[in-house]
CSV table of C-alpha atoms and ligand atoms in Angstrom, one decimal:
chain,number,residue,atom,x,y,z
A,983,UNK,CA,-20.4,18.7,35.6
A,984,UNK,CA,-22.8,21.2,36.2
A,985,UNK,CA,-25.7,21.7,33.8
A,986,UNK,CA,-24.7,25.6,33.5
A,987,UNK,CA,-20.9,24.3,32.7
A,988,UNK,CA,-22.5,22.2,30.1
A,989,UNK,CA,-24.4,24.5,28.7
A,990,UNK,CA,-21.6,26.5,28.1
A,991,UNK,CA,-20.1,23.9,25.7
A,992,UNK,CA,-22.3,25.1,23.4
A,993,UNK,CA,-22.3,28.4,21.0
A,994,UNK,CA,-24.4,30.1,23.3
A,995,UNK,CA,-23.3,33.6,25.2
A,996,UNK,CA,-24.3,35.4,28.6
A,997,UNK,CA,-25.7,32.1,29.9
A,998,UNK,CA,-27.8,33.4,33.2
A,999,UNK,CA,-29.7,30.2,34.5
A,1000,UNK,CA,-30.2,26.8,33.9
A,1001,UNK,CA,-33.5,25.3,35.3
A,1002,UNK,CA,-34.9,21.7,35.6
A,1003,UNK,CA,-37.8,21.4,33.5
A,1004,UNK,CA,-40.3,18.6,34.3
A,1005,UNK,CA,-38.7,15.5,32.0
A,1006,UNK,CA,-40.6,13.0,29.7
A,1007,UNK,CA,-39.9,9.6,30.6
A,1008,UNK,CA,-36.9,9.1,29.1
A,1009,UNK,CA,-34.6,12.1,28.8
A,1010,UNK,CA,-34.0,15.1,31.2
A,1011,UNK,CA,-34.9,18.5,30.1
A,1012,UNK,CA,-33.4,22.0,31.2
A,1013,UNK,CA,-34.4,25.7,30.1
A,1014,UNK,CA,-31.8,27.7,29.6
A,1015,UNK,CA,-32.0,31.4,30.2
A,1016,UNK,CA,-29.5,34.3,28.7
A,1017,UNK,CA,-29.2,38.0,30.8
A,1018,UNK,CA,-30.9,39.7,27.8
A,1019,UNK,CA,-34.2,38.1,28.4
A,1020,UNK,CA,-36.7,37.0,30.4
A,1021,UNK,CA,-38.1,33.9,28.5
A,1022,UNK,CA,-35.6,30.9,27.8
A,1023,UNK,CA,-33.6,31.3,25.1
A,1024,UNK,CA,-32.7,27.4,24.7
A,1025,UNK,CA,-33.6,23.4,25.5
A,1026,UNK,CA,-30.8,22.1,27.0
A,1027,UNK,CA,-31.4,17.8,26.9
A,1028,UNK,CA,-29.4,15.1,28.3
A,1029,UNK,CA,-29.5,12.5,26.6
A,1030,UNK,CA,-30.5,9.0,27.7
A,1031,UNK,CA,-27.4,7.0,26.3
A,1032,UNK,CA,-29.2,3.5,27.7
A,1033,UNK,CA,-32.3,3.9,25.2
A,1034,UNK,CA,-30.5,5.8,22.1
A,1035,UNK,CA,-27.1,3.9,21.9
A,1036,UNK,CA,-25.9,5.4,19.5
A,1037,UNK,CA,-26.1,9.3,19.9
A,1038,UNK,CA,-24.1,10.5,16.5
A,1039,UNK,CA,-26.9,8.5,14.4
A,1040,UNK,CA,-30.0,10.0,16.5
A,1041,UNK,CA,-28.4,13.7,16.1
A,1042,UNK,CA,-27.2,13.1,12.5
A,1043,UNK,CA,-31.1,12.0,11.7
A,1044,UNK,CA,-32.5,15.3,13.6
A,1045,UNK,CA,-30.1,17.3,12.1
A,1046,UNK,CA,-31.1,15.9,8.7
A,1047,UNK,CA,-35.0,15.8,9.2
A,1048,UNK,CA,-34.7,19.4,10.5
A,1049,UNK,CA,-32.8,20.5,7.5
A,1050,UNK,CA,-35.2,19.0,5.4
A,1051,UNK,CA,-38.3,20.6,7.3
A,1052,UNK,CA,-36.7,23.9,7.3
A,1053,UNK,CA,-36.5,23.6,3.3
A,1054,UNK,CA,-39.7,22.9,2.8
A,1055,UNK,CA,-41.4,26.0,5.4
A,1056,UNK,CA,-38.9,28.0,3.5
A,1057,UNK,CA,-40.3,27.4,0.2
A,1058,UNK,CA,-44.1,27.5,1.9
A,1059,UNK,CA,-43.2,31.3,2.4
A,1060,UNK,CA,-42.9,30.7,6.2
A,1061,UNK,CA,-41.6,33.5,8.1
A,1062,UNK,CA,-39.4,33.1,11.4
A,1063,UNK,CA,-38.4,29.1,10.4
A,1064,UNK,CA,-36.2,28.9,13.7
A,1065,UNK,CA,-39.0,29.0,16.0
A,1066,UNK,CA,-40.9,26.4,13.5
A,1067,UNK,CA,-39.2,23.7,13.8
A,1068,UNK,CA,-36.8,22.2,15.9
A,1069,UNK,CA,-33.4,23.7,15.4
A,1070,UNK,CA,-29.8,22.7,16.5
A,1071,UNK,CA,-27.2,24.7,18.5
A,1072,UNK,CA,-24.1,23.4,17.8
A,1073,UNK,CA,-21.4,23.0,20.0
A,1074,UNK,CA,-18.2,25.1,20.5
A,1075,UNK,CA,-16.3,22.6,18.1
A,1076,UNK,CA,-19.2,22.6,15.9
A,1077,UNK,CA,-20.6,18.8,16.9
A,1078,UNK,CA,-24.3,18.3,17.0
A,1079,UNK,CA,-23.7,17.2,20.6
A,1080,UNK,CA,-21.5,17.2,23.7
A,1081,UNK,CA,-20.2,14.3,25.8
A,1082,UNK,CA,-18.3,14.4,29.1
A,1083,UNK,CA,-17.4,10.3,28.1
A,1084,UNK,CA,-20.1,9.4,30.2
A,1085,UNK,CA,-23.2,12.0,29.7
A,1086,UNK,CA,-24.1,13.2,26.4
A,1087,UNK,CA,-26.1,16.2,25.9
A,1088,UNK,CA,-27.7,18.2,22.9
A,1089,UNK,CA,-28.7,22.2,23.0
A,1090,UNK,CA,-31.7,23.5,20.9
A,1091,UNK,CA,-33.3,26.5,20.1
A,1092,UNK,CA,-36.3,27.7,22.6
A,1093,UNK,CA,-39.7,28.1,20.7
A,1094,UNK,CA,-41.9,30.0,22.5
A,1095,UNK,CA,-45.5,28.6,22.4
A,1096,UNK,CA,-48.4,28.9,24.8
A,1097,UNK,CA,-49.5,26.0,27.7
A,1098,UNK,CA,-50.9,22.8,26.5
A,1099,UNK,CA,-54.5,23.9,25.3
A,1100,UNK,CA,-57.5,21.8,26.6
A,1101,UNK,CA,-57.8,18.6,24.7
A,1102,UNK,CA,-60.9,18.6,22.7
A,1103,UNK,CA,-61.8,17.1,19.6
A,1104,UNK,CA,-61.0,20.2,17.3
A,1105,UNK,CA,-57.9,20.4,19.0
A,1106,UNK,CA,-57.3,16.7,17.7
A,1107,UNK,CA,-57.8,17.3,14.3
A,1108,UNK,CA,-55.7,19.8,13.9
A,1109,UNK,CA,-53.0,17.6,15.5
A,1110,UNK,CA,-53.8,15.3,12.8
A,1111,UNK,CA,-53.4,18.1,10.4
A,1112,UNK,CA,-49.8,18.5,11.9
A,1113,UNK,CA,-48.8,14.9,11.6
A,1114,UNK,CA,-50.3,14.5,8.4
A,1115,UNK,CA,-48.3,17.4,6.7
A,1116,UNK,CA,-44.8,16.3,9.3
A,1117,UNK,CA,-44.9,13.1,7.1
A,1118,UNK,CA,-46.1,14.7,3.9
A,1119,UNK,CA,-43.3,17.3,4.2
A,1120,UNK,CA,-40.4,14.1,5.0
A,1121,UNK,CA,-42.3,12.0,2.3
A,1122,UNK,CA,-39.7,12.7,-0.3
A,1123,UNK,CA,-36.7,12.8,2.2
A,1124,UNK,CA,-34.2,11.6,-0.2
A,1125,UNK,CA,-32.5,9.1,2.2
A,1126,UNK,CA,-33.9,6.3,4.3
A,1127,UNK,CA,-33.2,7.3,8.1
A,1128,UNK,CA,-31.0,4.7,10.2
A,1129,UNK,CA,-33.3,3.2,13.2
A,1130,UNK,CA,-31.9,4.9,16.1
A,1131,UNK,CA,-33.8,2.4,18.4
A,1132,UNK,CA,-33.9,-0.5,16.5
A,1133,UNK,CA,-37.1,-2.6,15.6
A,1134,UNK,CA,-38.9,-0.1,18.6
A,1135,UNK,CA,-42.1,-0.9,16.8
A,1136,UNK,CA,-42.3,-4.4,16.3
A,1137,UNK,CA,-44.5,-6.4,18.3
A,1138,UNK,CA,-43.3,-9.6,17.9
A,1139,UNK,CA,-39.8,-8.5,19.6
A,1140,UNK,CA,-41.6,-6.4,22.1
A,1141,UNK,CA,-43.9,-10.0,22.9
A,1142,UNK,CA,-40.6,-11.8,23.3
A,1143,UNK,CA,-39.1,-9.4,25.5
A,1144,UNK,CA,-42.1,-9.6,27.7
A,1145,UNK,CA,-41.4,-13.4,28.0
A,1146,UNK,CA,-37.7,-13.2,28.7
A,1147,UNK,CA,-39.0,-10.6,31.0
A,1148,UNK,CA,-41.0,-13.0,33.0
A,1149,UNK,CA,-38.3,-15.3,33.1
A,1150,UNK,CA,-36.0,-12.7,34.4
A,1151,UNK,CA,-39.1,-12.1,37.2
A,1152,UNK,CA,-39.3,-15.2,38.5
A,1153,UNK,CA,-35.5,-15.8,38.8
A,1154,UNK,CA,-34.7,-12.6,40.3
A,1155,UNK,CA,-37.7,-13.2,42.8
A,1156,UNK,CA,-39.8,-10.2,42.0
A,1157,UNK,CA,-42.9,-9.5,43.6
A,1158,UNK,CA,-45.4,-10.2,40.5
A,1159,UNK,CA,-48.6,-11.6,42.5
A,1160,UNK,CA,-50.9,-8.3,41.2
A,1161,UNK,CA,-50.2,-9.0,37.8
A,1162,UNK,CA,-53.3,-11.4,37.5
A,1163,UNK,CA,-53.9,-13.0,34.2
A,1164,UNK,CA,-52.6,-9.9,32.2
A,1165,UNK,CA,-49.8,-11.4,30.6
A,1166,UNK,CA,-51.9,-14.3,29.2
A,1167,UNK,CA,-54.6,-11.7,28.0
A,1168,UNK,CA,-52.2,-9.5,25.8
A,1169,UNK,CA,-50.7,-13.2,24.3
A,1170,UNK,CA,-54.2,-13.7,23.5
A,1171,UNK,CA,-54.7,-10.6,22.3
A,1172,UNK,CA,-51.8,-10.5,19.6
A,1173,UNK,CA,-53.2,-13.9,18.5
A,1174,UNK,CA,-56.0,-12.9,17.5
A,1175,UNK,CA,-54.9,-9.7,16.0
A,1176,UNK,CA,-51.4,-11.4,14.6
A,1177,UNK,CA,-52.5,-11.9,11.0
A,1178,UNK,CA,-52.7,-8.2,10.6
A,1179,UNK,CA,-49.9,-7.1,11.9
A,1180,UNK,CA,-48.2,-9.9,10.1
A,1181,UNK,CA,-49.0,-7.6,6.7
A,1182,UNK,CA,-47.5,-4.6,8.5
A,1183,UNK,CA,-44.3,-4.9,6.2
A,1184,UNK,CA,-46.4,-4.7,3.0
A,1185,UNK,CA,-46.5,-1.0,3.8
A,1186,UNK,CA,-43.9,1.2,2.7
A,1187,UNK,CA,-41.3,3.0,5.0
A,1188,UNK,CA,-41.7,6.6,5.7
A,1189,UNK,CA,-39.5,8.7,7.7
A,1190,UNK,CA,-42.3,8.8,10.7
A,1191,UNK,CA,-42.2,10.5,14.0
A,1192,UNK,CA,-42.5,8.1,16.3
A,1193,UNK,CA,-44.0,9.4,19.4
A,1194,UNK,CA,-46.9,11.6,18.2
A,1195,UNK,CA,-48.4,12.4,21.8
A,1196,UNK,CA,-50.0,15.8,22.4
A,1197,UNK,CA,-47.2,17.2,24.6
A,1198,UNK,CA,-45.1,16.4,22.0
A,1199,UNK,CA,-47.0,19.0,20.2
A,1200,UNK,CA,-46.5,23.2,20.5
A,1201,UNK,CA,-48.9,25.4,20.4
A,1202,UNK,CA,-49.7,28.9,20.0
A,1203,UNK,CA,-51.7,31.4,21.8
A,1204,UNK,CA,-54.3,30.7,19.1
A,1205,UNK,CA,-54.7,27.0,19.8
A,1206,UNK,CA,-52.8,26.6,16.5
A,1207,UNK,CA,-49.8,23.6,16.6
A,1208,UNK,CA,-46.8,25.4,15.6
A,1209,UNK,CA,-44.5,22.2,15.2
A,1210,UNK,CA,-43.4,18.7,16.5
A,1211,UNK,CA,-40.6,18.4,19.3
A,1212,UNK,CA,-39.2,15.2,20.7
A,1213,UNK,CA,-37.2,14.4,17.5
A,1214,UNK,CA,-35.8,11.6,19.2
A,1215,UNK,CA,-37.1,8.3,17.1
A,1216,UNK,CA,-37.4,10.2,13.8
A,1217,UNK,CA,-36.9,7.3,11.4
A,1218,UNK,CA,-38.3,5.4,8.5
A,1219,UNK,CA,-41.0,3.3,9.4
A,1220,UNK,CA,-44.9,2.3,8.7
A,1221,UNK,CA,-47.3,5.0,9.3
A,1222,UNK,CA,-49.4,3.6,11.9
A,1223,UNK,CA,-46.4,4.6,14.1
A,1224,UNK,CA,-47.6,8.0,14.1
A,1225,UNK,CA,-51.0,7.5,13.8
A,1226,UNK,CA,-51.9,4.7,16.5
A,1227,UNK,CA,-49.6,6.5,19.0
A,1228,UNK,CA,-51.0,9.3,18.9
A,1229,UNK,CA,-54.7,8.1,19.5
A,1230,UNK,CA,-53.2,5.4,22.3
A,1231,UNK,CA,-52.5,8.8,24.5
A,1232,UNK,CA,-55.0,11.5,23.1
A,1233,UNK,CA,-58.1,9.0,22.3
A,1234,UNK,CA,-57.6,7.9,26.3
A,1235,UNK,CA,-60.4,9.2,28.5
A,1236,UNK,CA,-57.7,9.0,31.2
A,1237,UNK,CA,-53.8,9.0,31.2
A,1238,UNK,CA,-51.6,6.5,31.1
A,1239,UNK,CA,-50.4,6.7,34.8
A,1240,UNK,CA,-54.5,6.5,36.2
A,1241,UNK,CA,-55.1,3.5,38.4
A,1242,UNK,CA,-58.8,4.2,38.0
A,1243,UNK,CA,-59.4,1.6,35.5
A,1244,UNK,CA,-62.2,2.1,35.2
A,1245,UNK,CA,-62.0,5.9,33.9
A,1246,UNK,CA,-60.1,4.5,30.9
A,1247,UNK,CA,-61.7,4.3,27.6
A,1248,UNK,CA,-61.4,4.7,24.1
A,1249,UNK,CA,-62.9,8.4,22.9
A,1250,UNK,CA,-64.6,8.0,19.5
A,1251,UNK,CA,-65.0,11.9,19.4
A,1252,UNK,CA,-61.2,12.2,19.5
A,1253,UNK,CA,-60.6,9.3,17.3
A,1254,UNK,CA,-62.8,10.1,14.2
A,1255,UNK,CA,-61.7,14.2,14.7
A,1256,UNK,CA,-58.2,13.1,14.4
A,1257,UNK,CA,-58.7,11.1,11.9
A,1258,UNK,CA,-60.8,13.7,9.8
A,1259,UNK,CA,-57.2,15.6,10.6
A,1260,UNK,CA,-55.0,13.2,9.6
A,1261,UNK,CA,-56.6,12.0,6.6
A,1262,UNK,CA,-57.2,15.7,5.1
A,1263,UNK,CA,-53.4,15.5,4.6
A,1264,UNK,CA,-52.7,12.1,3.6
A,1265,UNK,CA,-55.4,11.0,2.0
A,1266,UNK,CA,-53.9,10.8,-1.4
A,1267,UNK,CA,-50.6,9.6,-0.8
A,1268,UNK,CA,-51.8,6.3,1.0
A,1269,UNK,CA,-50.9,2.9,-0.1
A,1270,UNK,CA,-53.5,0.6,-0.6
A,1271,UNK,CA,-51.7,-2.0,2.3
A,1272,UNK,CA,-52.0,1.6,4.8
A,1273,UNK,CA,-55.3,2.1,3.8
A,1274,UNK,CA,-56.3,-1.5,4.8
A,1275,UNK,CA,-54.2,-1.9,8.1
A,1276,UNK,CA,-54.6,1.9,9.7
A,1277,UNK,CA,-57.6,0.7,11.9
A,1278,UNK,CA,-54.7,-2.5,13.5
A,1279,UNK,CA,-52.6,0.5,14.4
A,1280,UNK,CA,-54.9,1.9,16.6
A,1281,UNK,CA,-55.5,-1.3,18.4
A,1282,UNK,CA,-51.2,-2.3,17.7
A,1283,UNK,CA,-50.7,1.1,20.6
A,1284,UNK,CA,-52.6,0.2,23.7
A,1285,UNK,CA,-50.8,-3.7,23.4
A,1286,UNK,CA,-47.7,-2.7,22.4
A,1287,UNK,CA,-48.0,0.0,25.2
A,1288,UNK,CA,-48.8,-2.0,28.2
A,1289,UNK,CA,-46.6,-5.0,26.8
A,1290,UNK,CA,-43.7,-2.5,27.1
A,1291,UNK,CA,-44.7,-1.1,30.7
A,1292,UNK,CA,-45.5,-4.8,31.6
A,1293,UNK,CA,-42.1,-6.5,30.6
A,1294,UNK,CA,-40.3,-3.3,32.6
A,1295,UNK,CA,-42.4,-4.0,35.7
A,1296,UNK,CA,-40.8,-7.2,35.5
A,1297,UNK,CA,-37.4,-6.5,34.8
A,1298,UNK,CA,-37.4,-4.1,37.9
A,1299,UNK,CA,-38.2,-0.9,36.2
A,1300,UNK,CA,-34.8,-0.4,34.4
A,1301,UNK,CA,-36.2,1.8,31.2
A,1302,UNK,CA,-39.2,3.7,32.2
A,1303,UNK,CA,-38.4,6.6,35.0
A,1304,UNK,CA,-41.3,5.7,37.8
A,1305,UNK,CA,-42.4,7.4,41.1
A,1306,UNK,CA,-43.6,4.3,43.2
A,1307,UNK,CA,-42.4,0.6,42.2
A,1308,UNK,CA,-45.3,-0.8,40.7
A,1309,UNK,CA,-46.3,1.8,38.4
A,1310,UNK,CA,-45.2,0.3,35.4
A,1311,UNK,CA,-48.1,-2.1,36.3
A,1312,UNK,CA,-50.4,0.6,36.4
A,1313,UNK,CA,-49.3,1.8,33.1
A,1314,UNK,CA,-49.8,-1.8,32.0
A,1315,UNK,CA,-53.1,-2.3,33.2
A,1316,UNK,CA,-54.3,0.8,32.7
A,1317,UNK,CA,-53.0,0.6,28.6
A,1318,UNK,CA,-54.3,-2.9,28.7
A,1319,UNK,CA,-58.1,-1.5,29.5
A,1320,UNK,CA,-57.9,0.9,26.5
A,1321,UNK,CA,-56.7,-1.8,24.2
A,1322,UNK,CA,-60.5,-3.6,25.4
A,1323,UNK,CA,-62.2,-0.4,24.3
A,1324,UNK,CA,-60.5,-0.6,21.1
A,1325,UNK,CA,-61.2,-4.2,20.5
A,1326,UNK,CA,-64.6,-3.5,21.4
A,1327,UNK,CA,-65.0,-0.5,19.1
A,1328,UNK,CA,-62.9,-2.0,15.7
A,1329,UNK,CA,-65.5,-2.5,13.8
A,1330,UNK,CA,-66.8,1.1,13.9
A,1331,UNK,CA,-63.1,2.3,13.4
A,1332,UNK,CA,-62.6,0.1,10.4
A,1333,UNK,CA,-65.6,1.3,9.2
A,1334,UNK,CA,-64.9,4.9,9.4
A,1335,UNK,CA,-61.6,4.7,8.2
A,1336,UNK,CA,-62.5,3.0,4.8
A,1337,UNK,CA,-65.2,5.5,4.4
A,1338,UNK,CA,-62.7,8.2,4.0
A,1339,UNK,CA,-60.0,6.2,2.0
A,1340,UNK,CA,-62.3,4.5,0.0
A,1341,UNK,CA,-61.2,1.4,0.7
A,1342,UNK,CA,-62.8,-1.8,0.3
A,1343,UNK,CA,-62.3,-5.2,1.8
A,1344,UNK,CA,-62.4,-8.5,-0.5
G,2626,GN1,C1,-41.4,7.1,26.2
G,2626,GN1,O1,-40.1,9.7,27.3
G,2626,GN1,P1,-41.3,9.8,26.3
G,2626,GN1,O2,-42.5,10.1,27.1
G,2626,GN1,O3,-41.0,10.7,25.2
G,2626,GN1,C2,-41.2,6.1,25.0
G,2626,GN1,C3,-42.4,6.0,24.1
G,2626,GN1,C4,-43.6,5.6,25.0
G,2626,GN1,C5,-43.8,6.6,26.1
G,2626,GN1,C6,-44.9,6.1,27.0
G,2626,GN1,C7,-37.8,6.2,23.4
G,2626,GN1,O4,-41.5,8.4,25.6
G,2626,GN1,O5,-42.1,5.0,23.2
G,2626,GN1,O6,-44.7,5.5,24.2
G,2626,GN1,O7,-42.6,6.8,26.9
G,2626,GN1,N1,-40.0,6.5,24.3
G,2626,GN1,C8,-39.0,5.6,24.1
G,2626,GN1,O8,-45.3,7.1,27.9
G,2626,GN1,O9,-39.0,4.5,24.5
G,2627,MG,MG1,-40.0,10.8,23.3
């Protein structure tokens, strides 16, 4: 089916033009345009049914997460809620979602915001700000939220897929010879880092975001962030989520997709302005355990990051979308130089971090 027939499924009226929008790696993204206007009226998605299995549970969460958001903007006076958060069309029967059997696709309403704004450090702690006050707003959510990718964040699985990934490589035949020594270096890595993220679980479970980068981000004209899109992984889970994803792609002198290196680098400017940002709002509501281990999330990204592109290069590039094959060695190798930078900047990181918490090793 076409994507103006599917867009039609929905409770929309005088549909005028569907158009491709550049997608993030994982789903495909359509504007959707009405005859009464000349901006989009709605975000069509398709859904990737391979990476979110189970599509009722992801919409049911976004439905409930939004509903929850839109509660508290109401009560914070907010004017014009719909374009404030990310808000649902509902299908002609009413379901949070259509499916042809095979495809399964979600509408939502447009918000209009401005282009990304340049990335500077003041821009990156007011993105702090946002996520801060996104998890503050969820922290009293009364139900935990169903993992709609199950254990996505934990490193041990993601270190074990990487290994069966290998496996799978040299069966199949692949072509690894660039890979070098990288997969010994991240083992090495999460060994000497393991302790700490063995105490990850001593932190509570907050309904977290999940993919905190800056394009996941809106802005305004003003440079303000109006909200968080992508509401894809909202679920329950440990803080550093939120926080160490967002300074694995925002704290990067480079993208991840650069094969220069040697341009990648972690950016204490960013780091400590997000920080400033992110603490403001959740200063007060931290654990003790989240206090101690925030500085292992920033260095949990980067490996976690280029385990993930690593063990895809090796299974033949089946979950990330990529324009040449090895790419997702790029990614790797590339996210595998920021995780250096990191390692060689955690002392500083700690140190910051417990200055603003207060915090105090034993
Ligand atoms: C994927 O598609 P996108 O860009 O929203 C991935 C994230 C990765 C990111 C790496 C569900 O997000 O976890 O950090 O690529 N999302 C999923 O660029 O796997
Ligand atoms: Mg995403």
């Amino acid at each position: 089916m076409k994507s103006i027939e599917i867009a039609k499924q929905f409770k929309v009226k005088n549909i005028a033009k569907v158009k491709a929008l550049r997608s993030g790696l994982i789903n495909d993204t359509f504007l959707v345009y009405t005859k009464d206007f000349s901006e989009p009226q709605y975000v069509l998605q398709r859904i990737n049914n391979h990476v979110f299995t189970d599509v009722a549970r992801l919409q049911n969460n976004i439905n409930k997460v939004s509903k929850h958001l839109r509660k508290k903007l109401a009560e914070q006076g907010e004017q014009d809620i719909d374009h404030k958060v990310v808000t649902l069309v509902r299908t002609q029967e009413g379901k949070t979602y259509y499916t042809d059997g095979e495809t399964y696709w979600r509408m939502m309403l447009y918000i209009p915001h401005a282009e990304e704004p340049e990335m500077t450090p003041e821009l990156c702690r007011k993105a702090g700000v946002a996520i801060g006050r996104f998890e503050k707003m969820l922290a009293d959510h009364p139900t935990k939220l169903k993992p709609t990718i199950p254990h996505f964040h934990d490193i041990k699985l993601r270190v074990n897929q990487m290994m069966e990934a290998m496996v799978d490589a040299i069966v199949n035949n692949r072509d690894i010879m660039d890979m070098g020594n990288l997969m010994e270096d991240l083992f090495l890595c999460y060994h000497q880092y393991k302790p700490f993220f063995d105490e990850f679980k001593q932190m509570p479970l907050r309904v977290c975001h999940f993919d905190t980068k800056i394009s996941n981000m809106l802005f305004d004209e003003q440079g303000e962030v109006i909200c968080l899109i992508d509401l894809d992984t909202v679920m329950s889970g440990y803080i550093t989520s939120d926080y160490g994803d967002f300074l694995r792609t925002a704290a990067n002198f480079t993208h991840e997709n650069d094969r220069a290196y040697k341009r990648v680098g972690f950016n204490m400017e960013v780091f400590k302005a997000f920080t400033d940002g992110y603490l403001t709002e959740m200063k007060d509501i931290l654990t003790p355990a989240e206090k101690k281990l925030l500085p292992y999330g920033v260095l949990l990204f980067p490996l976690m990051q280029s385990i993930r592109f690593l063990a895809d290069f090796l299974n033949g590039n089946v979950y990330y979308h990529v324009d040449y094959p090895k790419q997702n060695l790029v990614r790797a190798k590339n996210q595998f130089a920021l995780l250096v930078s990191v390692h060689q900047h955690i002392d500083e990181i700690r140190n910051y971090i417990y200055s603003i918490v207060g915090y105090e090793e034993d």
